[in-house]
Amino acid sequence: MSSQLSDAQPALPVTETTFSSYDQNQGKAYAHARPDYDPGVYKAIINHHKSTGGQFDTVVDVGCGPGSATRGLAPYFTNAIGLDPSQGMVATARSFGGVSSASRPIRDSSVDLITAANAAHWFDMPKFWLAAARILKPGGTVALWTSGEIRVHPSMPNAAALQAVFDEHTETYLKPFHVPGNYMVRSGYADLGLPWSIAQPVEAFDKESFVRKDWPAGEKFVVGESEVDLDTFEKIIGSGSPPTRWRQAHPEAVGTENDVVRILRRKIERVLRESGVEEGKERMRGTIHGVMLFVKKSA
């Protein structure tokens, strides 16, 4: 198995500019804030790919970021290639292991599996499907997934009040910094462009092969604890694109009590203390609704 990481594929169909402009320090902070996906997620991909006749020579992970999914899938394939437009993200991914790749183009009909982990909502989907049709082998698989938005776990003290705090905070501070991709995540990819639903359909894909897999609330989608201290909570929330854009617009507030994520934290602390949680022992427990879409190229 070899793992390659590249920031120089010219056909990469990414329209997003927030994460793609990250430097290596920002890439490292993102990697440390975002948990990897649960092994069950990778198992679901491999099982579907295998059961539908997929081969295991080459996987290409598009929008790989710091490379979590690339590394998670690499043991199953002879070659694992991660692509990302951000030099900072790719540098971070390389720091975790893998071989730096030159900008060699990926050969037509050479790829068995294409993945995009929490990235497809940033793509120009018509260009993505055209490129996927070109590089996939006949019978190859595309797997696109998102973890959706974080919601307050119903077991939290005063969960309804906490969720109301989240919703009000988003509406007041972050809504102006949402872009279409954020809404696609919140809808669980219900509106993501598929090969047959885009303006100019890409006929290389088999519509009958389409599978949508939803993760139930009790089934793990990411690794680690679902309950975290508020310092960790700040890092997780701060790694999202709307807070990142807010901070880019308000650099003087970053790291202060006027920071958009710090304001949310203080509101959460207040609700938890009103619910009887001792000061200094506040923790947050969230839930996510993972969604995965599978599409096969016609054999």
PDB file of C-alpha atoms in Angstrom:
ATOM      1  CA  MET A   1       0.000   0.000   0.000  1.00  0.00           C
ATOM      2  CA  SER A   2       1.272   3.461  -0.874  1.00  0.00           C
ATOM      3  CA  SER A   3      -0.280   6.749   0.154  1.00  0.00           C
ATOM      4  CA  GLN A   4       0.164   9.915  -1.894  1.00  0.00           C
ATOM      5  CA  LEU A   5      -0.967  13.460  -1.127  1.00  0.00           C
ATOM      6  CA  SER A   6      -1.177  16.252  -3.663  1.00  0.00           C
ATOM      7  CA  ASP A   7      -2.291  19.868  -3.800  1.00  0.00           C
ATOM      8  CA  ALA A   8      -1.702  20.259  -7.498  1.00  0.00           C
ATOM      9  CA  GLN A   9      -4.364  18.357  -9.436  1.00  0.00           C
ATOM     10  CA  PRO A  10      -5.602  20.968 -11.927  1.00  0.00           C
ATOM     11  CA  ALA A  11      -9.070  19.422 -12.356  1.00  0.00           C
ATOM     12  CA  LEU A  12      -9.954  19.452  -8.657  1.00  0.00           C
ATOM     13  CA  PRO A  13     -13.572  20.725  -8.682  1.00  0.00           C
ATOM     14  CA  VAL A  14     -13.540  22.672  -5.398  1.00  0.00           C
ATOM     15  CA  THR A  15     -15.313  26.051  -5.188  1.00  0.00           C
ATOM     16  CA  GLU A  16     -14.792  26.601  -1.430  1.00  0.00           C
ATOM     17  CA  THR A  17     -12.292  29.295  -0.384  1.00  0.00           C
ATOM     18  CA  THR A  18     -12.307  29.210   3.443  1.00  0.00           C
ATOM     19  CA  PHE A  19     -10.475  25.930   4.051  1.00  0.00           C
ATOM     20  CA  SER A  20      -8.598  25.960   0.745  1.00  0.00           C
ATOM     21  CA  SER A  21      -6.704  29.062   1.902  1.00  0.00           C
ATOM     22  CA  TYR A  22      -5.493  27.438   5.147  1.00  0.00           C
ATOM     23  CA  ASP A  23      -1.802  27.529   5.996  1.00  0.00           C
ATOM     24  CA  GLN A  24      -0.117  24.619   7.787  1.00  0.00           C
ATOM     25  CA  ASN A  25      -0.765  25.995  11.291  1.00  0.00           C
ATOM     26  CA  GLN A  26      -4.461  26.297  10.510  1.00  0.00           C
ATOM     27  CA  GLY A  27      -4.400  22.832   8.985  1.00  0.00           C
ATOM     28  CA  LYS A  28      -2.902  21.373  12.160  1.00  0.00           C
ATOM     29  CA  ALA A  29      -5.477  23.127  14.342  1.00  0.00           C
ATOM     30  CA  TYR A  30      -8.251  21.773  12.122  1.00  0.00           C
ATOM     31  CA  ALA A  31      -6.848  18.234  12.289  1.00  0.00           C
ATOM     32  CA  HIS A  32      -6.634  18.306  16.087  1.00  0.00           C
ATOM     33  CA  ALA A  33     -10.172  19.688  16.439  1.00  0.00           C
ATOM     34  CA  ARG A  34     -11.867  17.258  14.068  1.00  0.00           C
ATOM     35  CA  PRO A  35     -12.172  13.605  15.141  1.00  0.00           C
ATOM     36  CA  ASP A  36     -11.579  10.798  12.660  1.00  0.00           C
ATOM     37  CA  TYR A  37     -14.493   8.743  11.406  1.00  0.00           C
ATOM     38  CA  ASP A  38     -15.486   5.619  13.282  1.00  0.00           C
ATOM     39  CA  PRO A  39     -14.073   2.359  11.828  1.00  0.00           C
ATOM     40  CA  GLY A  40     -17.674   1.396  11.084  1.00  0.00           C
ATOM     41  CA  VAL A  41     -17.841   4.187   8.501  1.00  0.00           C
ATOM     42  CA  TYR A  42     -14.856   2.815   6.613  1.00  0.00           C
ATOM     43  CA  LYS A  43     -16.240  -0.717   6.946  1.00  0.00           C
ATOM     44  CA  ALA A  44     -19.537   0.406   5.395  1.00  0.00           C
ATOM     45  CA  ILE A  45     -17.656   1.857   2.413  1.00  0.00           C
ATOM     46  CA  ILE A  46     -15.491  -1.216   1.912  1.00  0.00           C
ATOM     47  CA  ASN A  47     -18.415  -3.623   2.284  1.00  0.00           C
ATOM     48  CA  HIS A  48     -20.531  -1.719  -0.235  1.00  0.00           C
ATOM     49  CA  HIS A  49     -17.662  -1.385  -2.694  1.00  0.00           C
ATOM     50  CA  LYS A  50     -16.792  -5.083  -2.427  1.00  0.00           C
ATOM     51  CA  SER A  51     -20.386  -6.328  -2.581  1.00  0.00           C
ATOM     52  CA  THR A  52     -21.009  -4.352  -5.779  1.00  0.00           C
ATOM     53  CA  GLY A  53     -17.984  -5.780  -7.581  1.00  0.00           C
ATOM     54  CA  GLY A  54     -15.427  -3.097  -6.773  1.00  0.00           C
ATOM     55  CA  GLN A  55     -11.691  -3.718  -7.019  1.00  0.00           C
ATOM     56  CA  PHE A  56      -9.038  -2.585  -4.547  1.00  0.00           C
ATOM     57  CA  ASP A  57      -6.154  -1.138  -6.507  1.00  0.00           C
ATOM     58  CA  THR A  58      -6.619   2.661  -6.222  1.00  0.00           C
ATOM     59  CA  VAL A  59      -8.728   4.963  -4.047  1.00  0.00           C
ATOM     60  CA  VAL A  60      -8.789   8.742  -4.582  1.00  0.00           C
ATOM     61  CA  ASP A  61      -9.974  10.906  -1.673  1.00  0.00           C
ATOM     62  CA  VAL A  62     -11.054  14.311  -3.030  1.00  0.00           C
ATOM     63  CA  GLY A  63     -10.915  17.281  -0.661  1.00  0.00           C
ATOM     64  CA  CYS A  64      -8.856  15.155   1.725  1.00  0.00           C
ATOM     65  CA  GLY A  65      -8.025  17.984   4.149  1.00  0.00           C
ATOM     66  CA  PRO A  66      -5.561  16.657   6.745  1.00  0.00           C
ATOM     67  CA  GLY A  67      -5.944  13.147   5.317  1.00  0.00           C
ATOM     68  CA  SER A  68      -8.036  11.334   7.928  1.00  0.00           C
ATOM     69  CA  ALA A  69     -10.203   9.437   5.437  1.00  0.00           C
ATOM     70  CA  THR A  70      -7.266   8.841   3.089  1.00  0.00           C
ATOM     71  CA  ARG A  71      -5.377   7.112   5.900  1.00  0.00           C
ATOM     72  CA  GLY A  72      -8.495   5.273   7.056  1.00  0.00           C
ATOM     73  CA  LEU A  73      -9.025   3.704   3.635  1.00  0.00           C
ATOM     74  CA  ALA A  74      -5.382   3.249   2.601  1.00  0.00           C
ATOM     75  CA  PRO A  75      -4.901  -0.204   4.218  1.00  0.00           C
ATOM     76  CA  TYR A  76      -7.537  -1.674   1.904  1.00  0.00           C
ATOM     77  CA  PHE A  77      -5.965  -0.463  -1.353  1.00  0.00           C
ATOM     78  CA  THR A  78      -2.668  -0.810  -3.190  1.00  0.00           C
ATOM     79  CA  ASN A  79      -2.618   2.955  -3.794  1.00  0.00           C
ATOM     80  CA  ALA A  80      -4.353   5.706  -1.812  1.00  0.00           C
ATOM     81  CA  ILE A  81      -4.275   9.245  -3.216  1.00  0.00           C
ATOM     82  CA  GLY A  82      -5.458  12.304  -1.306  1.00  0.00           C
ATOM     83  CA  LEU A  83      -6.211  15.523  -3.202  1.00  0.00           C
ATOM     84  CA  ASP A  84      -6.806  18.957  -1.685  1.00  0.00           C
ATOM     85  CA  PRO A  85      -6.456  22.529  -3.010  1.00  0.00           C
ATOM     86  CA  SER A  86      -5.029  23.771   0.312  1.00  0.00           C
ATOM     87  CA  GLN A  87      -1.263  23.560   0.618  1.00  0.00           C
ATOM     88  CA  GLY A  88      -1.638  23.908   4.387  1.00  0.00           C
ATOM     89  CA  MET A  89      -4.014  20.961   4.600  1.00  0.00           C
ATOM     90  CA  VAL A  90      -1.793  18.789   2.411  1.00  0.00           C
ATOM     91  CA  ALA A  91       1.294  19.723   4.448  1.00  0.00           C
ATOM     92  CA  THR A  92      -0.589  18.698   7.591  1.00  0.00           C
ATOM     93  CA  ALA A  93      -1.633  15.410   5.995  1.00  0.00           C
ATOM     94  CA  ARG A  94       1.953  14.688   4.973  1.00  0.00           C
ATOM     95  CA  SER A  95       3.102  15.321   8.542  1.00  0.00           C
ATOM     96  CA  PHE A  96       0.981  12.351   9.634  1.00  0.00           C
ATOM     97  CA  GLY A  97       2.569  10.079   7.029  1.00  0.00           C
ATOM     98  CA  GLY A  98       2.382   9.471   3.307  1.00  0.00           C
ATOM     99  CA  VAL A  99       4.433  10.243   0.257  1.00  0.00           C
ATOM    100  CA  SER A 100       4.440  13.634  -1.418  1.00  0.00           C
ATOM    101  CA  SER A 101       3.185  13.357  -4.972  1.00  0.00           C
ATOM    102  CA  ALA A 102       4.079  15.464  -7.964  1.00  0.00           C
ATOM    103  CA  SER A 103       1.210  16.820 -10.034  1.00  0.00           C
ATOM    104  CA  ARG A 104       1.030  13.743 -12.250  1.00  0.00           C
ATOM    105  CA  PRO A 105      -2.460  13.472 -13.722  1.00  0.00           C
ATOM    106  CA  ILE A 106      -4.551  10.495 -12.675  1.00  0.00           C
ATOM    107  CA  ARG A 107      -4.981   8.181 -15.653  1.00  0.00           C
ATOM    108  CA  ASP A 108      -8.399   7.703 -17.201  1.00  0.00           C
ATOM    109  CA  SER A 109     -10.272   4.565 -16.084  1.00  0.00           C
ATOM    110  CA  SER A 110      -7.666   3.812 -13.399  1.00  0.00           C
ATOM    111  CA  VAL A 111      -9.501   4.441 -10.111  1.00  0.00           C
ATOM    112  CA  ASP A 112     -11.641   1.932  -8.203  1.00  0.00           C
ATOM    113  CA  LEU A 113     -13.122   4.182  -5.509  1.00  0.00           C
ATOM    114  CA  ILE A 114     -13.567   7.953  -5.203  1.00  0.00           C
ATOM    115  CA  THR A 115     -14.420   9.369  -1.777  1.00  0.00           C
ATOM    116  CA  ALA A 116     -15.201  12.791  -0.350  1.00  0.00           C
ATOM    117  CA  ALA A 117     -15.452  13.080   3.433  1.00  0.00           C
ATOM    118  CA  ASN A 118     -17.368  16.193   4.497  1.00  0.00           C
ATOM    119  CA  ALA A 119     -16.185  17.866   1.312  1.00  0.00           C
ATOM    120  CA  ALA A 120     -18.659  17.308  -1.544  1.00  0.00           C
ATOM    121  CA  HIS A 121     -20.779  20.283  -0.463  1.00  0.00           C
ATOM    122  CA  TRP A 122     -17.865  22.501  -1.547  1.00  0.00           C
ATOM    123  CA  PHE A 123     -17.589  20.976  -5.027  1.00  0.00           C
ATOM    124  CA  ASP A 124     -18.715  22.176  -8.409  1.00  0.00           C
ATOM    125  CA  MET A 125     -20.742  18.968  -8.789  1.00  0.00           C
ATOM    126  CA  PRO A 126     -21.122  18.980 -12.603  1.00  0.00           C
ATOM    127  CA  LYS A 127     -17.330  19.210 -12.942  1.00  0.00           C
ATOM    128  CA  PHE A 128     -16.872  16.610 -10.202  1.00  0.00           C
ATOM    129  CA  TRP A 129     -19.116  14.047 -11.903  1.00  0.00           C
ATOM    130  CA  LEU A 130     -17.450  14.600 -15.276  1.00  0.00           C
ATOM    131  CA  ALA A 131     -14.008  14.091 -13.730  1.00  0.00           C
ATOM    132  CA  ALA A 132     -15.207  11.069 -11.736  1.00  0.00           C
ATOM    133  CA  ALA A 133     -16.650   9.474 -14.870  1.00  0.00           C
ATOM    134  CA  ARG A 134     -13.334   9.968 -16.622  1.00  0.00           C
ATOM    135  CA  ILE A 135     -10.988   8.495 -14.010  1.00  0.00           C
ATOM    136  CA  LEU A 136     -13.187   5.724 -12.568  1.00  0.00           C
ATOM    137  CA  LYS A 137     -12.946   2.206 -13.889  1.00  0.00           C
ATOM    138  CA  PRO A 138     -16.192   0.718 -15.221  1.00  0.00           C
ATOM    139  CA  GLY A 139     -18.064  -0.491 -12.142  1.00  0.00           C
ATOM    140  CA  GLY A 140     -16.128   1.874  -9.874  1.00  0.00           C
ATOM    141  CA  THR A 141     -17.707   3.466  -6.818  1.00  0.00           C
ATOM    142  CA  VAL A 142     -18.227   7.021  -5.572  1.00  0.00           C
ATOM    143  CA  ALA A 143     -18.843   7.447  -1.812  1.00  0.00           C
ATOM    144  CA  LEU A 144     -19.729  10.918  -0.495  1.00  0.00           C
ATOM    145  CA  TRP A 145     -20.517  11.547   3.152  1.00  0.00           C
ATOM    146  CA  THR A 146     -21.212  14.230   5.719  1.00  0.00           C
ATOM    147  CA  SER A 147     -21.586  14.168   9.482  1.00  0.00           C
ATOM    148  CA  GLY A 148     -24.272  16.857   9.358  1.00  0.00           C
ATOM    149  CA  GLU A 149     -24.652  19.564  11.962  1.00  0.00           C
ATOM    150  CA  ILE A 150     -23.979  19.030  15.657  1.00  0.00           C
ATOM    151  CA  ARG A 151     -27.119  18.970  17.791  1.00  0.00           C
ATOM    152  CA  VAL A 152     -27.380  18.960  21.582  1.00  0.00           C
ATOM    153  CA  HIS A 153     -27.780  15.418  22.888  1.00  0.00           C
ATOM    154  CA  PRO A 154     -31.197  14.947  24.540  1.00  0.00           C
ATOM    155  CA  SER A 155     -29.517  13.532  27.671  1.00  0.00           C
ATOM    156  CA  MET A 156     -27.905  16.905  28.444  1.00  0.00           C
ATOM    157  CA  PRO A 157     -29.285  18.865  31.419  1.00  0.00           C
ATOM    158  CA  ASN A 158     -31.859  21.332  30.088  1.00  0.00           C
ATOM    159  CA  ALA A 159     -31.206  20.096  26.543  1.00  0.00           C
ATOM    160  CA  ALA A 160     -34.030  22.126  24.998  1.00  0.00           C
ATOM    161  CA  ALA A 161     -32.675  25.374  26.449  1.00  0.00           C
ATOM    162  CA  LEU A 162     -29.166  24.519  25.244  1.00  0.00           C
ATOM    163  CA  GLN A 163     -30.408  23.813  21.729  1.00  0.00           C
ATOM    164  CA  ALA A 164     -32.277  27.112  21.777  1.00  0.00           C
ATOM    165  CA  VAL A 165     -28.993  28.835  22.682  1.00  0.00           C
ATOM    166  CA  PHE A 166     -27.283  27.170  19.705  1.00  0.00           C
ATOM    167  CA  ASP A 167     -30.079  28.117  17.328  1.00  0.00           C
ATOM    168  CA  GLU A 168     -30.268  31.729  18.522  1.00  0.00           C
ATOM    169  CA  HIS A 169     -26.497  32.101  18.357  1.00  0.00           C
ATOM    170  CA  THR A 170     -26.406  30.797  14.790  1.00  0.00           C
ATOM    171  CA  GLU A 171     -29.215  33.110  13.731  1.00  0.00           C
ATOM    172  CA  THR A 172     -27.693  36.182  15.401  1.00  0.00           C
ATOM    173  CA  TYR A 173     -23.989  35.768  14.688  1.00  0.00           C
ATOM    174  CA  LEU A 174     -23.312  33.107  12.069  1.00  0.00           C
ATOM    175  CA  LYS A 175     -26.160  33.155   9.564  1.00  0.00           C
ATOM    176  CA  PRO A 176     -24.507  35.931   7.501  1.00  0.00           C
ATOM    177  CA  PHE A 177     -21.448  33.675   7.225  1.00  0.00           C
ATOM    178  CA  HIS A 178     -23.307  30.622   5.924  1.00  0.00           C
ATOM    179  CA  VAL A 179     -22.896  29.708   2.264  1.00  0.00           C
ATOM    180  CA  PRO A 180     -24.817  27.120   0.198  1.00  0.00           C
ATOM    181  CA  GLY A 181     -22.464  24.304   1.201  1.00  0.00           C
ATOM    182  CA  ASN A 182     -23.319  24.796   4.876  1.00  0.00           C
ATOM    183  CA  TYR A 183     -27.010  24.372   4.129  1.00  0.00           C
ATOM    184  CA  MET A 184     -26.300  21.175   2.186  1.00  0.00           C
ATOM    185  CA  VAL A 185     -24.650  19.756   5.303  1.00  0.00           C
ATOM    186  CA  ARG A 186     -27.597  20.760   7.472  1.00  0.00           C
ATOM    187  CA  SER A 187     -29.997  19.055   5.037  1.00  0.00           C
ATOM    188  CA  GLY A 188     -27.993  15.816   5.039  1.00  0.00           C
ATOM    189  CA  TYR A 189     -27.038  16.204   1.371  1.00  0.00           C
ATOM    190  CA  ALA A 190     -30.697  16.140   0.310  1.00  0.00           C
ATOM    191  CA  ASP A 191     -29.904  18.838  -2.268  1.00  0.00           C
ATOM    192  CA  LEU A 192     -26.475  17.644  -3.397  1.00  0.00           C
ATOM    193  CA  GLY A 193     -26.249  17.437  -7.182  1.00  0.00           C
ATOM    194  CA  LEU A 194     -26.178  13.848  -8.454  1.00  0.00           C
ATOM    195  CA  PRO A 195     -25.170  12.724 -11.964  1.00  0.00           C
ATOM    196  CA  TRP A 196     -28.800  12.550 -13.135  1.00  0.00           C
ATOM    197  CA  SER A 197     -30.092  15.650 -11.294  1.00  0.00           C
ATOM    198  CA  ILE A 198     -27.613  18.278 -12.504  1.00  0.00           C
ATOM    199  CA  ALA A 199     -28.417  20.554 -15.462  1.00  0.00           C
ATOM    200  CA  GLN A 200     -26.409  18.436 -17.899  1.00  0.00           C
ATOM    201  CA  PRO A 201     -26.646  14.838 -16.627  1.00  0.00           C
ATOM    202  CA  VAL A 202     -23.555  12.640 -16.731  1.00  0.00           C
ATOM    203  CA  GLU A 203     -24.780   9.396 -18.247  1.00  0.00           C
ATOM    204  CA  ALA A 204     -21.798   7.289 -17.204  1.00  0.00           C
ATOM    205  CA  PHE A 205     -23.394   6.569 -13.820  1.00  0.00           C
ATOM    206  CA  ASP A 206     -26.064   3.999 -13.020  1.00  0.00           C
ATOM    207  CA  LYS A 207     -29.020   5.689 -11.314  1.00  0.00           C
ATOM    208  CA  GLU A 208     -30.293   2.303 -10.127  1.00  0.00           C
ATOM    209  CA  SER A 209     -27.068   1.871  -8.146  1.00  0.00           C
ATOM    210  CA  PHE A 210     -27.745   4.888  -5.943  1.00  0.00           C
ATOM    211  CA  VAL A 211     -27.808   4.117  -2.214  1.00  0.00           C
ATOM    212  CA  ARG A 212     -28.306   6.535   0.660  1.00  0.00           C
ATOM    213  CA  LYS A 213     -27.184   5.255   4.062  1.00  0.00           C
ATOM    214  CA  ASP A 214     -28.239   7.135   7.190  1.00  0.00           C
ATOM    215  CA  TRP A 215     -26.514   6.542  10.515  1.00  0.00           C
ATOM    216  CA  PRO A 216     -29.006   6.247  13.395  1.00  0.00           C
ATOM    217  CA  ALA A 217     -28.400   8.474  16.398  1.00  0.00           C
ATOM    218  CA  GLY A 218     -27.124   5.588  18.523  1.00  0.00           C
ATOM    219  CA  GLU A 219     -24.557   4.367  15.971  1.00  0.00           C
ATOM    220  CA  LYS A 220     -21.129   6.017  16.119  1.00  0.00           C
ATOM    221  CA  PHE A 221     -20.034   8.049  13.128  1.00  0.00           C
ATOM    222  CA  VAL A 222     -16.851   9.598  14.541  1.00  0.00           C
ATOM    223  CA  VAL A 223     -14.281   8.299  17.015  1.00  0.00           C
ATOM    224  CA  GLY A 224     -13.779   9.614  20.510  1.00  0.00           C
ATOM    225  CA  GLU A 225     -16.147  10.633  23.234  1.00  0.00           C
ATOM    226  CA  SER A 226     -19.434  12.305  22.394  1.00  0.00           C
ATOM    227  CA  GLU A 227     -19.071  14.303  25.629  1.00  0.00           C
ATOM    228  CA  VAL A 228     -16.249  16.844  25.857  1.00  0.00           C
ATOM    229  CA  ASP A 229     -15.056  19.624  28.131  1.00  0.00           C
ATOM    230  CA  LEU A 230     -15.754  23.162  27.008  1.00  0.00           C
ATOM    231  CA  ASP A 231     -12.172  23.862  25.928  1.00  0.00           C
ATOM    232  CA  THR A 232     -12.438  20.979  23.450  1.00  0.00           C
ATOM    233  CA  PHE A 233     -15.926  22.114  22.520  1.00  0.00           C
ATOM    234  CA  GLU A 234     -14.572  25.556  21.584  1.00  0.00           C
ATOM    235  CA  LYS A 235     -11.970  23.998  19.291  1.00  0.00           C
ATOM    236  CA  ILE A 236     -14.521  21.758  17.566  1.00  0.00           C
ATOM    237  CA  ILE A 237     -17.044  24.532  16.975  1.00  0.00           C
ATOM    238  CA  GLY A 238     -14.309  26.968  15.976  1.00  0.00           C
ATOM    239  CA  SER A 239     -13.119  24.599  13.235  1.00  0.00           C
ATOM    240  CA  GLY A 240     -16.355  25.085  11.295  1.00  0.00           C
ATOM    241  CA  SER A 241     -16.427  27.317   8.244  1.00  0.00           C
ATOM    242  CA  PRO A 242     -19.001  29.912   9.487  1.00  0.00           C
ATOM    243  CA  PRO A 243     -17.002  30.697  12.676  1.00  0.00           C
ATOM    244  CA  THR A 244     -13.839  30.755  10.570  1.00  0.00           C
ATOM    245  CA  ARG A 245     -15.388  33.312   8.224  1.00  0.00           C
ATOM    246  CA  TRP A 246     -16.680  35.344  11.188  1.00  0.00           C
ATOM    247  CA  ARG A 247     -13.154  35.436  12.617  1.00  0.00           C
ATOM    248  CA  GLN A 248     -11.725  36.507   9.280  1.00  0.00           C
ATOM    249  CA  ALA A 249     -14.184  39.414   9.350  1.00  0.00           C
ATOM    250  CA  HIS A 250     -13.458  40.262  13.020  1.00  0.00           C
ATOM    251  CA  PRO A 251      -9.746  39.544  13.590  1.00  0.00           C
ATOM    252  CA  GLU A 252      -9.611  41.920  16.563  1.00  0.00           C
ATOM    253  CA  ALA A 253     -12.052  39.697  18.504  1.00  0.00           C
ATOM    254  CA  VAL A 254     -10.260  36.378  18.021  1.00  0.00           C
ATOM    255  CA  GLY A 255      -9.157  34.910  21.351  1.00  0.00           C
ATOM    256  CA  THR A 256     -11.076  37.483  23.405  1.00  0.00           C
ATOM    257  CA  GLU A 257     -14.393  37.404  25.243  1.00  0.00           C
ATOM    258  CA  ASN A 258     -15.920  38.941  22.117  1.00  0.00           C
ATOM    259  CA  ASP A 259     -14.967  35.958  19.950  1.00  0.00           C
ATOM    260  CA  VAL A 260     -18.012  34.331  18.363  1.00  0.00           C
ATOM    261  CA  VAL A 261     -17.307  30.892  19.854  1.00  0.00           C
ATOM    262  CA  ARG A 262     -16.409  32.282  23.288  1.00  0.00           C
ATOM    263  CA  ILE A 263     -19.748  34.110  23.379  1.00  0.00           C
ATOM    264  CA  LEU A 264     -21.508  30.800  22.710  1.00  0.00           C
ATOM    265  CA  ARG A 265     -19.474  29.085  25.411  1.00  0.00           C
ATOM    266  CA  ARG A 266     -20.463  31.666  28.031  1.00  0.00           C
ATOM    267  CA  LYS A 267     -24.132  31.210  27.175  1.00  0.00           C
ATOM    268  CA  ILE A 268     -23.800  27.438  27.514  1.00  0.00           C
ATOM    269  CA  GLU A 269     -22.026  27.786  30.856  1.00  0.00           C
ATOM    270  CA  ARG A 270     -24.859  29.939  32.134  1.00  0.00           C
ATOM    271  CA  VAL A 271     -27.562  27.441  31.129  1.00  0.00           C
ATOM    272  CA  LEU A 272     -25.646  24.510  32.604  1.00  0.00           C
ATOM    273  CA  ARG A 273     -25.069  26.281  35.912  1.00  0.00           C
ATOM    274  CA  GLU A 274     -28.738  27.218  36.076  1.00  0.00           C
ATOM    275  CA  SER A 275     -29.397  23.487  35.649  1.00  0.00           C
ATOM    276  CA  GLY A 276     -27.245  22.644  38.672  1.00  0.00           C
ATOM    277  CA  VAL A 277     -23.916  21.841  37.017  1.00  0.00           C
ATOM    278  CA  GLU A 278     -20.992  22.911  39.192  1.00  0.00           C
ATOM    279  CA  GLU A 279     -18.747  25.668  37.856  1.00  0.00           C
ATOM    280  CA  GLY A 280     -15.666  24.197  36.207  1.00  0.00           C
ATOM    281  CA  LYS A 281     -17.395  20.855  35.539  1.00  0.00           C
ATOM    282  CA  GLU A 282     -19.421  21.945  32.533  1.00  0.00           C
ATOM    283  CA  ARG A 283     -19.327  19.497  29.641  1.00  0.00           C
ATOM    284  CA  MET A 284     -21.153  19.264  26.333  1.00  0.00           C
ATOM    285  CA  ARG A 285     -22.554  16.190  24.690  1.00  0.00           C
ATOM    286  CA  GLY A 286     -23.609  16.396  21.079  1.00  0.00           C
ATOM    287  CA  THR A 287     -25.133  14.149  18.471  1.00  0.00           C
ATOM    288  CA  ILE A 288     -24.642  14.031  14.725  1.00  0.00           C
ATOM    289  CA  HIS A 289     -26.585  12.408  11.917  1.00  0.00           C
ATOM    290  CA  GLY A 290     -24.148  10.865   9.466  1.00  0.00           C
ATOM    291  CA  VAL A 291     -25.204  10.377   5.856  1.00  0.00           C
ATOM    292  CA  MET A 292     -23.422   8.548   3.029  1.00  0.00           C
ATOM    293  CA  LEU A 293     -24.283   8.490  -0.669  1.00  0.00           C
ATOM    294  CA  PHE A 294     -23.067   5.694  -2.974  1.00  0.00           C
ATOM    295  CA  VAL A 295     -23.102   5.840  -6.770  1.00  0.00           C
ATOM    296  CA  LYS A 296     -21.622   3.329  -9.222  1.00  0.00           C
ATOM    297  CA  LYS A 297     -20.184   3.971 -12.655  1.00  0.00           C
ATOM    298  CA  SER A 298     -21.861   1.723 -15.183  1.00  0.00           C
ATOM    299  CA  ALA A 299     -19.868  -1.428 -15.880  1.00  0.00           C
TER     300      ALA A 299
END
